[in-house]
mmCIF file of C-alpha atoms in Angstrom:
data_model
loop_
_atom_site.group_PDB
_atom_site.id
_atom_site.type_symbol
_atom_site.label_atom_id
_atom_site.label_comp_id
_atom_site.label_asym_id
_atom_site.label_seq_id
_atom_site.Cartn_x
_atom_site.Cartn_y
_atom_site.Cartn_z
ATOM 1 C CA MET A 296 -154.474 -64.291 12.944
ATOM 2 C CA TYR A 297 -153.169 -67.360 10.686
ATOM 3 C CA LYS A 298 -150.900 -70.005 11.280
ATOM 4 C CA ILE A 299 -148.574 -71.586 8.775
ATOM 5 C CA VAL A 300 -147.726 -74.996 9.094
ATOM 6 C CA LYS A 301 -145.806 -75.816 6.548
ATOM 7 C CA LYS A 302 -143.674 -74.277 3.680
ATOM 8 C CA GLU A 303 -142.335 -75.159 0.729
ATOM 9 C CA THR A 304 -139.443 -74.268 -2.403
ATOM 10 C CA LEU A 305 -141.356 -75.537 -5.779
ATOM 11 C CA ASN A 306 -138.174 -73.687 -7.504
ATOM 12 C CA ASN A 307 -136.488 -70.293 -7.459
ATOM 13 C CA ALA A 308 -139.327 -67.876 -8.133
ATOM 14 C CA VAL A 309 -142.917 -70.068 -6.757
ATOM 15 C CA GLU A 310 -143.425 -71.098 -3.258
ATOM 16 C CA LEU A 311 -145.912 -73.309 -1.598
ATOM 17 C CA MET A 312 -147.546 -72.293 2.125
ATOM 18 C CA GLU A 313 -150.089 -74.500 3.860
ATOM 19 C CA ILE A 314 -152.165 -72.133 6.345
ATOM 20 C CA HIS A 315 -154.649 -72.684 9.330
ATOM 21 C CA ALA A 316 -157.346 -71.294 8.675
ATOM 22 C CA PRO A 317 -160.913 -73.543 9.431
ATOM 23 C CA PHE A 318 -163.651 -71.428 8.731
ATOM 24 C CA VAL A 319 -161.945 -72.042 5.377
ATOM 25 C CA ALA A 320 -160.790 -74.759 4.827
ATOM 26 C CA LYS A 321 -164.850 -76.068 6.436
ATOM 27 C CA LYS A 322 -165.859 -74.238 2.720
ATOM 28 C CA CYS A 323 -164.435 -74.335 -0.424
ATOM 29 C CA GLU A 324 -163.989 -75.827 -3.358
ATOM 30 C CA PRO A 325 -162.348 -76.104 -6.782
ATOM 31 C CA GLY A 326 -162.048 -73.180 -7.811
ATOM 32 C CA GLN A 327 -162.500 -70.638 -5.976
ATOM 33 C CA PHE A 328 -159.722 -68.041 -4.046
ATOM 34 C CA ILE A 329 -158.394 -66.287 -0.733
ATOM 35 C CA ILE A 330 -157.307 -63.163 -0.224
ATOM 36 C CA ILE A 331 -154.201 -62.637 1.833
ATOM 37 C CA ARG A 332 -152.927 -60.042 3.903
ATOM 38 C CA VAL A 333 -149.054 -60.516 5.260
ATOM 39 C CA ASP A 334 -149.617 -58.085 8.002
ATOM 40 C CA GLU A 335 -151.983 -54.841 9.266
ATOM 41 C CA ASP A 336 -150.306 -52.761 7.011
ATOM 42 C CA GLY A 337 -150.264 -54.276 3.959
ATOM 43 C CA GLU A 338 -151.758 -54.873 0.782
ATOM 44 C CA ARG A 339 -154.787 -56.846 0.049
ATOM 45 C CA VAL A 340 -154.059 -60.386 -2.527
ATOM 46 C CA PRO A 341 -155.483 -62.173 -3.890
ATOM 47 C CA LEU A 342 -154.262 -66.226 -4.486
ATOM 48 C CA THR A 343 -156.619 -69.207 -5.790
ATOM 49 C CA ILE A 344 -156.629 -71.960 -3.472
ATOM 50 C CA ALA A 345 -154.519 -75.030 -4.756
ATOM 51 C CA ASP A 346 -155.742 -77.370 -1.542
ATOM 52 C CA TYR A 347 -157.411 -78.375 1.497
ATOM 53 C CA ASP A 348 -157.724 -80.313 4.358
ATOM 54 C CA ARG A 349 -161.178 -80.042 6.210
ATOM 55 C CA GLU A 350 -159.562 -82.558 8.882
ATOM 56 C CA LYS A 351 -155.989 -80.621 9.035
ATOM 57 C CA GLU A 352 -158.136 -76.978 8.957
ATOM 58 C CA THR A 353 -155.724 -76.670 6.473
ATOM 59 C CA VAL A 354 -155.682 -74.215 2.780
ATOM 60 C CA THR A 355 -152.537 -75.203 0.111
ATOM 61 C CA ILE A 356 -151.853 -71.578 -1.675
ATOM 62 C CA ILE A 357 -148.706 -71.576 -3.945
ATOM 63 C CA TYR A 358 -147.360 -68.532 -4.773
ATOM 64 C CA GLN A 359 -144.758 -66.918 -7.244
ATOM 65 C CA VAL A 360 -142.414 -64.160 -6.022
ATOM 66 C CA VAL A 361 -142.761 -61.330 -7.814
ATOM 67 C CA GLY A 362 -143.266 -58.412 -5.738
ATOM 68 C CA TYR A 363 -143.401 -56.492 -2.569
ATOM 69 C CA THR A 364 -145.925 -58.498 -0.738
ATOM 70 C CA THR A 365 -145.174 -61.991 -2.324
ATOM 71 C CA GLU A 366 -141.855 -60.834 -0.889
ATOM 72 C CA LEU A 367 -143.151 -60.515 2.705
ATOM 73 C CA LEU A 368 -144.588 -63.635 2.766
ATOM 74 C CA SER A 369 -141.238 -65.213 1.519
ATOM 75 C CA LYS A 370 -140.073 -64.284 4.299
ATOM 76 C CA LYS A 371 -142.612 -65.412 6.678
ATOM 77 C CA GLU A 372 -141.182 -69.794 8.211
ATOM 78 C CA GLU A 373 -143.424 -72.130 9.386
ATOM 79 C CA GLY A 374 -144.578 -71.458 12.731
ATOM 80 C CA GLU A 375 -145.200 -67.502 11.886
ATOM 81 C CA TYR A 376 -148.343 -65.917 10.997
ATOM 82 C CA VAL A 377 -150.478 -63.794 8.681
ATOM 83 C CA ALA A 378 -152.603 -61.261 9.653
ATOM 84 C CA ASP A 379 -155.849 -62.399 6.747
ATOM 85 C CA PHE A 380 -156.525 -65.417 5.368
ATOM 86 C CA VAL A 381 -160.489 -64.609 3.676
ATOM 87 C CA GLY A 382 -162.069 -66.753 1.849
ATOM 88 C CA PRO A 383 -163.406 -68.438 0.499
ATOM 89 C CA LEU A 384 -164.367 -66.294 -2.362
ATOM 90 C CA GLY A 385 -165.012 -66.081 -6.119
ATOM 91 C CA VAL A 386 -167.577 -69.216 -7.987
ATOM 92 C CA PRO A 387 -166.816 -72.880 -7.590
ATOM 93 C CA ALA A 388 -165.880 -74.293 -10.671
ATOM 94 C CA ALA A 389 -168.968 -75.916 -11.830
ATOM 95 C CA LEU A 390 -167.756 -80.058 -12.671
ATOM 96 C CA GLU A 391 -169.928 -82.779 -13.620
ATOM 97 C CA LYS A 392 -168.537 -86.234 -14.707
ATOM 98 C CA LYS A 393 -167.946 -86.112 -18.081
ATOM 99 C CA GLU A 394 -168.533 -89.498 -20.640
ATOM 100 C CA ASN A 395 -165.343 -89.693 -22.680
ATOM 101 C CA LYS A 396 -162.202 -87.665 -20.689
ATOM 102 C CA VAL A 397 -161.350 -83.703 -19.826
ATOM 103 C CA ILE A 398 -158.253 -82.019 -21.058
ATOM 104 C CA GLY A 399 -156.661 -79.674 -18.722
ATOM 105 C CA VAL A 400 -154.022 -77.057 -20.338
ATOM 106 C CA ALA A 401 -151.546 -75.334 -16.922
ATOM 107 C CA GLY A 402 -149.468 -72.725 -17.547
ATOM 108 C CA GLY A 403 -146.988 -71.500 -14.980
ATOM 109 C CA VAL A 404 -148.238 -71.363 -11.547
ATOM 110 C CA GLY A 405 -151.993 -72.155 -13.826
ATOM 111 C CA ALA A 406 -151.147 -75.572 -12.385
ATOM 112 C CA ALA A 407 -152.362 -74.510 -8.584
ATOM 113 C CA PRO A 408 -155.584 -73.787 -9.314
ATOM 114 C CA LEU A 409 -156.229 -76.986 -12.036
ATOM 115 C CA TYR A 410 -154.893 -79.366 -9.911
ATOM 116 C CA PRO A 411 -158.314 -79.369 -7.237
ATOM 117 C CA GLN A 412 -160.470 -78.868 -10.449
ATOM 118 C CA LEU A 413 -159.205 -82.205 -12.145
ATOM 119 C CA ARG A 414 -158.639 -84.122 -9.006
ATOM 120 C CA LYS A 415 -162.530 -83.637 -8.508
ATOM 121 C CA LEU A 416 -163.286 -84.182 -11.403
ATOM 122 C CA ALA A 417 -160.805 -87.645 -11.182
ATOM 123 C CA SER A 418 -162.983 -88.401 -7.995
ATOM 124 C CA MET A 419 -166.332 -88.135 -9.566
ATOM 125 C CA GLY A 420 -165.513 -91.048 -12.159
ATOM 126 C CA THR A 421 -164.479 -89.025 -14.835
ATOM 127 C CA LYS A 422 -161.183 -89.352 -17.231
ATOM 128 C CA VAL A 423 -158.818 -86.763 -16.606
ATOM 129 C CA ASP A 424 -155.300 -85.779 -18.495
ATOM 130 C CA VAL A 425 -153.048 -82.916 -18.143
ATOM 131 C CA ILE A 426 -150.933 -80.858 -19.680
ATOM 132 C CA ILE A 427 -148.164 -78.742 -17.706
ATOM 133 C CA GLY A 428 -146.287 -76.031 -19.043
ATOM 134 C CA GLY A 429 -142.735 -74.068 -17.528
ATOM 135 C CA LYS A 430 -139.842 -72.280 -19.402
ATOM 136 C CA SER A 431 -138.052 -75.215 -17.911
ATOM 137 C CA ALA A 432 -138.198 -78.574 -15.884
ATOM 138 C CA GLU A 433 -137.724 -76.535 -12.967
ATOM 139 C CA TYR A 434 -140.828 -74.473 -14.021
ATOM 140 C CA VAL A 435 -142.917 -77.664 -14.249
ATOM 141 C CA LEU A 436 -144.974 -77.997 -11.140
ATOM 142 C CA LEU A 437 -146.911 -80.345 -9.105
ATOM 143 C CA ALA A 438 -146.340 -83.454 -12.493
ATOM 144 C CA GLU A 439 -146.225 -85.590 -9.476
ATOM 145 C CA LEU A 440 -149.042 -84.706 -7.768
ATOM 146 C CA PHE A 441 -151.353 -84.861 -11.069
ATOM 147 C CA GLU A 442 -150.193 -88.376 -11.745
ATOM 148 C CA GLU A 443 -151.703 -89.532 -8.851
ATOM 149 C CA PHE A 444 -155.048 -89.232 -10.766
ATOM 150 C CA CYS A 445 -154.493 -88.307 -14.180
ATOM 151 C CA GLU A 446 -153.833 -91.047 -17.434
ATOM 152 C CA ASN A 447 -151.988 -89.211 -18.576
ATOM 153 C CA VAL A 448 -149.553 -86.097 -18.333
ATOM 154 C CA TYR A 449 -148.027 -84.458 -20.999
ATOM 155 C CA ILE A 450 -145.354 -81.045 -19.817
ATOM 156 C CA ALA A 451 -144.248 -78.542 -22.241
ATOM 157 C CA THR A 452 -140.728 -76.705 -21.803
ATOM 158 C CA ASP A 453 -139.739 -73.408 -23.380
ATOM 159 C CA ASP A 454 -136.095 -74.931 -23.829
ATOM 160 C CA GLY A 455 -137.178 -78.436 -24.697
ATOM 161 C CA SER A 456 -135.623 -79.685 -21.185
ATOM 162 C CA LEU A 457 -138.626 -82.005 -20.123
ATOM 163 C CA GLY A 458 -140.914 -82.900 -22.241
ATOM 164 C CA THR A 459 -141.897 -81.690 -25.446
ATOM 165 C CA LYS A 460 -140.025 -78.631 -26.227
ATOM 166 C CA GLY A 461 -142.483 -75.782 -26.686
ATOM 167 C CA PHE A 462 -145.389 -74.375 -25.952
ATOM 168 C CA VAL A 463 -148.795 -76.468 -23.864
ATOM 169 C CA THR A 464 -150.952 -75.546 -27.164
ATOM 170 C CA THR A 465 -148.201 -77.518 -29.711
ATOM 171 C CA VAL A 466 -149.233 -80.575 -27.117
ATOM 172 C CA LEU A 467 -152.729 -80.299 -27.098
ATOM 173 C CA GLN A 468 -152.689 -79.343 -30.774
ATOM 174 C CA ASP A 469 -150.710 -82.771 -31.554
ATOM 175 C CA LEU A 470 -153.504 -84.975 -28.767
ATOM 176 C CA LEU A 471 -156.864 -83.454 -31.190
ATOM 177 C CA ASP A 472 -154.447 -83.904 -34.599
ATOM 178 C CA LYS A 473 -154.285 -88.019 -33.422
ATOM 179 C CA GLY A 474 -157.750 -88.260 -33.078
ATOM 180 C CA GLU A 475 -157.604 -88.215 -28.933
ATOM 181 C CA VAL A 476 -161.347 -87.092 -27.927
ATOM 182 C CA TYR A 477 -162.137 -84.673 -25.149
ATOM 183 C CA ASP A 478 -165.546 -83.191 -23.516
ATOM 184 C CA GLU A 479 -164.426 -79.949 -22.468
ATOM 185 C CA CYS A 480 -161.150 -78.787 -21.811
ATOM 186 C CA ILE A 481 -159.831 -76.261 -18.736
ATOM 187 C CA ALA A 482 -156.986 -73.936 -19.420
ATOM 188 C CA ILE A 483 -155.510 -72.298 -16.493
ATOM 189 C CA GLY A 484 -152.236 -69.734 -16.936
ATOM 190 C CA PRO A 485 -151.186 -66.506 -18.100
ATOM 191 C CA LEU A 486 -153.637 -64.770 -20.287
ATOM 192 C CA ILE A 487 -151.738 -65.268 -23.792
ATOM 193 C CA MET A 488 -151.828 -69.318 -22.709
ATOM 194 C CA MET A 489 -155.499 -69.575 -22.070
ATOM 195 C CA LYS A 490 -156.172 -67.336 -25.604
ATOM 196 C CA ASN A 491 -154.415 -69.864 -27.933
ATOM 197 C CA VAL A 492 -155.656 -72.620 -25.714
ATOM 198 C CA VAL A 493 -158.923 -71.878 -27.697
ATOM 199 C CA LYS A 494 -157.580 -70.573 -30.778
ATOM 200 C CA VAL A 495 -156.859 -74.178 -30.552
ATOM 201 C CA THR A 496 -160.493 -75.461 -29.595
ATOM 202 C CA LYS A 497 -162.932 -73.531 -30.505
ATOM 203 C CA PRO A 498 -162.429 -74.514 -34.262
ATOM 204 C CA ILE A 499 -163.796 -77.367 -33.077
ATOM 205 C CA GLY A 500 -166.228 -76.583 -30.135
ATOM 206 C CA LEU A 501 -164.403 -78.399 -27.572
ATOM 207 C CA HIS A 502 -166.010 -76.779 -24.548
ATOM 208 C CA THR A 503 -163.053 -74.610 -22.657
ATOM 209 C CA MET A 504 -163.488 -72.640 -19.503
ATOM 210 C CA VAL A 505 -160.295 -70.465 -18.079
ATOM 211 C CA SER A 506 -159.703 -68.518 -15.856
ATOM 212 C CA LEU A 507 -159.524 -64.855 -15.350
ATOM 213 C CA ASN A 508 -157.109 -63.145 -12.253
ATOM 214 C CA PRO A 509 -157.521 -59.421 -13.297
ATOM 215 C CA ILE A 510 -156.058 -57.024 -10.705
ATOM 216 C CA MET A 511 -158.993 -57.152 -7.867
ATOM 217 C CA ILE A 512 -158.701 -55.246 -4.341
ATOM 218 C CA ASP A 513 -161.831 -56.320 -1.791
ATOM 219 C CA GLY A 514 -163.184 -59.252 -4.043
ATOM 220 C CA THR A 515 -166.285 -58.118 -3.387
ATOM 221 C CA GLY A 516 -167.017 -56.672 -6.353
ATOM 222 C CA MET A 517 -167.037 -53.356 -5.241
ATOM 223 C CA CYS A 518 -164.186 -51.292 -6.563
ATOM 224 C CA GLY A 519 -164.462 -52.973 -9.905
ATOM 225 C CA GLY A 520 -161.309 -53.173 -10.275
ATOM 226 C CA CYS A 521 -161.505 -57.078 -11.816
ATOM 227 C CA ARG A 522 -164.698 -56.285 -14.304
ATOM 228 C CA VAL A 523 -163.726 -58.107 -17.313
ATOM 229 C CA THR A 524 -166.140 -58.779 -20.728
ATOM 230 C CA VAL A 525 -167.876 -61.825 -21.483
ATOM 231 C CA ASP A 526 -170.068 -62.682 -23.586
ATOM 232 C CA GLY A 527 -170.455 -58.568 -24.511
ATOM 233 C CA GLU A 528 -171.296 -57.789 -21.041
ATOM 234 C CA THR A 529 -169.243 -56.717 -18.249
ATOM 235 C CA LYS A 530 -168.362 -59.150 -15.196
ATOM 236 C CA PHE A 531 -166.645 -59.580 -12.266
ATOM 237 C CA ALA A 532 -164.031 -61.926 -11.583
ATOM 238 C CA CYS A 533 -164.870 -61.782 -7.853
ATOM 239 C CA VAL A 534 -167.861 -62.397 -8.040
ATOM 240 C CA ASP A 535 -169.439 -64.001 -11.037
ATOM 241 C CA GLY A 536 -165.607 -66.062 -11.629
ATOM 242 C CA PRO A 537 -163.055 -66.418 -11.644
ATOM 243 C CA ASP A 538 -163.974 -69.570 -14.136
ATOM 244 C CA PHE A 539 -165.369 -67.966 -17.594
ATOM 245 C CA ASP A 540 -166.438 -69.753 -21.015
ATOM 246 C CA GLY A 541 -163.127 -69.372 -22.572
ATOM 247 C CA PHE A 542 -165.033 -68.377 -25.702
ATOM 248 C CA LYS A 543 -166.920 -65.719 -24.844
ATOM 249 C CA VAL A 544 -164.430 -63.861 -22.504
ATOM 250 C CA ASP A 545 -162.751 -60.709 -24.103
ATOM 251 C CA PHE A 546 -158.709 -61.737 -23.776
ATOM 252 C CA ASP A 547 -158.096 -58.247 -25.599
ATOM 253 C CA GLU A 548 -159.817 -56.247 -23.509
ATOM 254 C CA CYS A 549 -158.251 -58.312 -20.341
ATOM 255 C CA MET A 550 -154.750 -57.825 -21.552
ATOM 256 C CA LYS A 551 -154.843 -54.697 -21.931
ATOM 257 C CA ARG A 552 -156.191 -53.936 -19.108
ATOM 258 C CA GLN A 553 -153.973 -56.006 -17.081
ATOM 259 C CA GLY A 554 -150.640 -53.819 -18.195
ATOM 260 C CA LEU A 555 -152.785 -50.149 -17.355
ATOM 261 C CA PHE A 556 -150.845 -49.857 -13.980
ATOM 262 C CA LYS A 557 -147.333 -51.243 -14.283
ATOM 263 C CA GLU A 558 -145.595 -48.411 -13.769
ATOM 264 C CA GLU A 559 -147.663 -47.377 -10.707
ATOM 265 C CA GLU A 560 -147.107 -50.771 -9.416
ATOM 266 C CA HIS A 561 -143.196 -50.190 -9.608
ATOM 267 C CA GLN A 562 -143.853 -47.449 -7.942
ATOM 268 C CA CYS A 563 -146.234 -48.941 -4.941
ATOM 269 C CA LYS A 564 -144.732 -47.667 -1.351
ATOM 270 C CA ILE A 565 -147.271 -50.028 0.479
ATOM 271 C CA GLY A 566 -145.218 -51.218 3.810
ATOM 272 C CA ARG A 567 -142.881 -49.338 3.358
ATOM 273 C CA GLY A 568 -142.952 -46.800 5.512
ATOM 274 C CA ALA A 569 -143.178 -43.745 2.523
ATOM 275 C CA ASN A 570 -145.148 -40.212 2.937
#
């Protein structure tokens, strides 16, 4: 059992939890993820690691309340426990010091896994900027935390309630058009967002890493549910990723696969006492 030592509501759909998980906190690195099970009868849900504290032996997760399991998790309070918290899983992000700058692009809850990556780059002496996108101001996540180490924090909202009105790609294209020079782009968010970021960066050869989150069950490559096509080859996001070269990802296939089981997901009765 793993104790919830902190719980925070970030907006009406997104929450943060800090979990006491000594073995995960000891070894996890930016880019990796965990699989959580709320109770013994629950489903396994992969969530990226948003932060960790090796001294406190805790790992922070940020999740959107969108289905049965995340609703169940949301009902948990500080001091209560979750049944399983397995990790670290996946390959740590390949981060190294750059001569110029790295630009991070986050959409929605993509800010959570992007945060530890950019923070580590900053600690290595790399200058970093970030663009954070959301539907409106309340959906822009972790901006104050990014400000602690980013040279520039740019905001884009669909409704214009904060920062630039438009998409993160609007801001990214504007920065590049103004002559900003970056060694690398790290984009994490919805598939369509990452695809469109690549449409901006690929023509100018700006190396872009993306993080994929296909359907995943066991996190060990055994089920095959998280397979993706990268550079014409089949990869498994859980053991080969979740980070991949955005220029080589078949986003259209990823999006098609992501929508294959939408109807079944809505009918899912795990943990509901159904026969």
